[in-house]
Amino acid sequence: MTAAFAPSPWPAPASQRGLGAWRFGREIDGDRSRTVQWEFRRNCSITPRQLLGFYVSLAGVALFIALGFWWAGATVVLAFAGFEVLMLGVALAVYARHAADCETITLAGGELAIEHRHGVAVDASRFRAEWVRVEPSVGDGSLVEVSGEGRRAQIGRYLRPEWRSQLAQEIRTALRR
């Protein structure tokens, strides 16, 4: 029996990659200090621009068919098709509004900044790095709670629950550096 060994397609664990490697974050070399940034986005299957193209094509087909019925004498079909296109547009606009939701966590110059974009609203919190506590909100798999100086912020909304404890550990490691 023969066996062949090939290198693993999976990335090496963090302990083998070196001290500067992060699983979720990335290091940005700034002017005076090193910055670590974590960015998490909502998983969207279609961008707002693609969504607009889809909507225009679907509305065109629906209105073209409705105009055929109107030409044949069924005028009420055009009104229902217009209502359908309008309601579809409203639903897709709500989807597109939240397609760019994200969380950005930045550790730079002794300050931990958390920014959560939800639709057009932006919630921003800033903490002094030496006073920050990072722990789960309720239990394992819950959102990660960052607290300090009497303020709290929850992070990890766009991260799988089983990875949130690893995110918390990574932020703690970055805070200690």
Coordinates of C-alpha atoms in Angstrom, one line a residue:
M1 CA 0.0 0.0 0.0
T2 CA 1.3 3.5 -0.9
A3 CA 0.5 6.8 0.6
A4 CA 1.0 10.3 -0.6
F5 CA 1.1 13.3 1.5
A6 CA 0.0 16.7 0.2
P7 CA 0.1 20.0 2.1
S8 CA -3.1 20.9 3.8
P9 CA -5.4 23.3 2.0
W10 CA -6.5 24.8 5.4
P11 CA -4.6 27.7 6.9
A12 CA -2.2 26.8 9.7
P13 CA -3.4 27.5 13.3
A14 CA -2.6 30.9 14.8
S15 CA 0.2 29.4 16.9
Q16 CA 2.0 28.3 13.8
R17 CA 1.4 31.5 11.8
G18 CA 3.3 33.8 14.1
L19 CA 2.4 36.5 16.6
G20 CA 1.2 39.1 14.1
A21 CA -1.5 37.0 12.5
W22 CA -5.2 37.5 13.3
R23 CA -8.1 35.3 12.4
F24 CA -10.8 38.0 12.2
G25 CA -8.8 41.2 12.3
R26 CA -6.1 42.8 10.3
E27 CA -3.2 45.0 11.2
I28 CA -2.9 48.5 9.7
D29 CA 0.4 50.3 10.1
G30 CA -0.4 53.8 11.0
D31 CA 1.8 56.9 11.3
R32 CA 2.8 56.5 14.9
S33 CA 1.0 53.4 16.2
R34 CA -0.1 50.0 15.0
T35 CA -3.8 49.7 14.4
V36 CA -5.9 46.5 14.5
Q37 CA -9.3 46.5 12.8
W38 CA -12.1 44.0 12.7
E39 CA -14.9 44.4 10.2
F40 CA -18.0 42.2 10.0
R41 CA -20.7 42.6 7.3
R42 CA -24.1 41.2 6.8
N43 CA -24.0 38.2 4.4
C44 CA -25.9 39.5 1.3
S45 CA -26.4 37.5 -1.8
I46 CA -27.0 40.5 -4.0
T47 CA -25.6 44.0 -4.0
P48 CA -27.9 47.0 -4.2
R49 CA -26.9 47.8 -7.8
Q50 CA -27.7 44.2 -8.9
L51 CA -31.0 44.5 -7.0
L52 CA -31.9 47.6 -8.9
G53 CA -31.2 45.8 -12.2
F54 CA -33.3 42.9 -11.1
Y55 CA -36.1 45.2 -10.1
V56 CA -36.1 47.2 -13.3
S57 CA -36.1 44.0 -15.5
L58 CA -38.9 42.4 -13.4
A59 CA -41.0 45.5 -13.5
G60 CA -40.5 45.8 -17.2
V61 CA -41.7 42.3 -17.8
A62 CA -44.7 42.6 -15.5
L63 CA -45.7 45.9 -17.0
F64 CA -45.2 44.6 -20.6
I65 CA -47.6 41.6 -19.8
A66 CA -50.1 44.0 -18.2
L67 CA -50.0 46.3 -21.2
G68 CA -50.9 43.2 -23.4
F69 CA -53.9 42.5 -21.2
W70 CA -54.9 46.2 -21.3
W71 CA -54.6 46.1 -25.1
A72 CA -56.9 43.1 -25.1
G73 CA -59.5 44.9 -23.0
A74 CA -58.7 43.8 -19.4
T75 CA -57.8 47.2 -18.1
V76 CA -57.9 46.3 -14.4
V77 CA -54.8 44.0 -14.9
L78 CA -52.6 47.1 -15.5
A79 CA -53.7 48.6 -12.1
F80 CA -52.9 45.3 -10.3
A81 CA -49.6 45.0 -12.1
G82 CA -48.7 48.6 -11.1
F83 CA -49.6 47.8 -7.5
E84 CA -47.5 44.6 -7.6
V85 CA -44.4 46.5 -9.0
L86 CA -44.8 49.2 -6.3
M87 CA -45.0 46.7 -3.4
L88 CA -42.0 44.8 -4.8
G89 CA -40.1 48.0 -5.0
V90 CA -40.9 48.8 -1.4
A91 CA -39.8 45.3 -0.2
L92 CA -36.5 45.5 -2.2
A93 CA -35.8 49.0 -0.9
V94 CA -36.1 47.8 2.6
Y95 CA -33.7 44.9 1.8
A96 CA -31.2 47.2 0.0
R97 CA -31.3 49.7 2.9
H98 CA -29.9 47.0 5.3
A99 CA -27.6 45.3 2.7
A100 CA -24.6 47.4 3.8
D101 CA -25.1 46.9 7.6
C102 CA -21.7 46.3 9.3
E103 CA -19.7 46.4 12.5
T104 CA -16.2 47.9 12.6
I105 CA -14.0 47.6 15.7
T106 CA -10.8 49.5 15.7
L107 CA -8.0 49.4 18.3
A108 CA -5.6 52.3 17.8
G109 CA -3.6 54.6 20.0
G110 CA -5.0 53.2 23.3
E111 CA -8.6 53.6 22.2
L112 CA -11.1 50.9 21.2
A113 CA -13.7 52.3 18.8
I114 CA -16.9 50.4 17.9
E115 CA -19.1 51.5 15.0
H116 CA -22.3 49.7 14.1
R117 CA -24.1 50.7 10.9
H118 CA -27.8 49.6 10.8
G119 CA -29.6 51.1 7.8
V120 CA -28.9 54.8 7.9
A121 CA -28.2 54.9 11.7
V122 CA -24.7 54.7 13.0
D123 CA -24.0 53.8 16.7
A124 CA -20.5 54.6 17.7
S125 CA -18.8 53.9 21.1
R126 CA -15.3 54.7 22.2
F127 CA -13.5 53.1 25.1
R128 CA -10.0 53.7 26.6
A129 CA -8.2 50.4 26.0
E130 CA -6.8 50.0 29.5
W131 CA -10.3 50.1 31.0
V132 CA -12.1 47.7 28.6
R133 CA -13.7 44.4 29.6
V134 CA -14.6 41.9 26.9
E135 CA -17.0 39.1 27.8
P136 CA -20.1 37.2 26.5
S137 CA -23.4 39.0 27.1
V138 CA -25.4 36.1 28.5
G139 CA -23.5 32.8 27.8
D140 CA -21.6 30.9 25.3
G141 CA -22.6 31.8 21.7
S142 CA -24.2 35.1 22.7
L143 CA -23.1 38.5 21.5
V144 CA -19.8 39.8 22.9
E145 CA -20.1 42.7 25.3
V146 CA -17.5 45.3 25.5
S147 CA -17.8 47.5 28.6
G148 CA -15.8 50.2 30.3
E149 CA -16.2 53.6 32.0
G150 CA -19.9 52.9 32.6
R151 CA -20.7 52.2 29.0
R152 CA -21.5 49.0 27.1
A153 CA -21.6 47.9 23.5
Q154 CA -22.4 44.6 22.0
I155 CA -20.5 43.2 19.0
G156 CA -20.5 40.0 16.9
R157 CA -24.0 40.4 15.2
Y158 CA -22.6 39.3 11.8
L159 CA -20.4 36.5 13.1
R160 CA -21.4 32.9 13.6
P161 CA -22.3 32.2 17.3
E162 CA -19.6 29.5 17.7
W163 CA -16.9 32.0 16.6
R164 CA -17.8 34.8 19.0
S165 CA -15.8 33.5 21.9
Q166 CA -12.7 33.4 19.5
L167 CA -13.4 37.0 18.6
A168 CA -13.6 38.0 22.2
Q169 CA -10.3 36.2 22.9
E170 CA -8.6 37.9 19.9
I171 CA -9.8 41.4 21.1
R172 CA -8.5 40.6 24.6
T173 CA -5.1 39.6 23.1
A174 CA -4.9 42.8 21.1
L175 CA -5.8 44.9 24.1
R176 CA -3.0 43.3 26.1
R177 CA -0.4 44.3 23.5

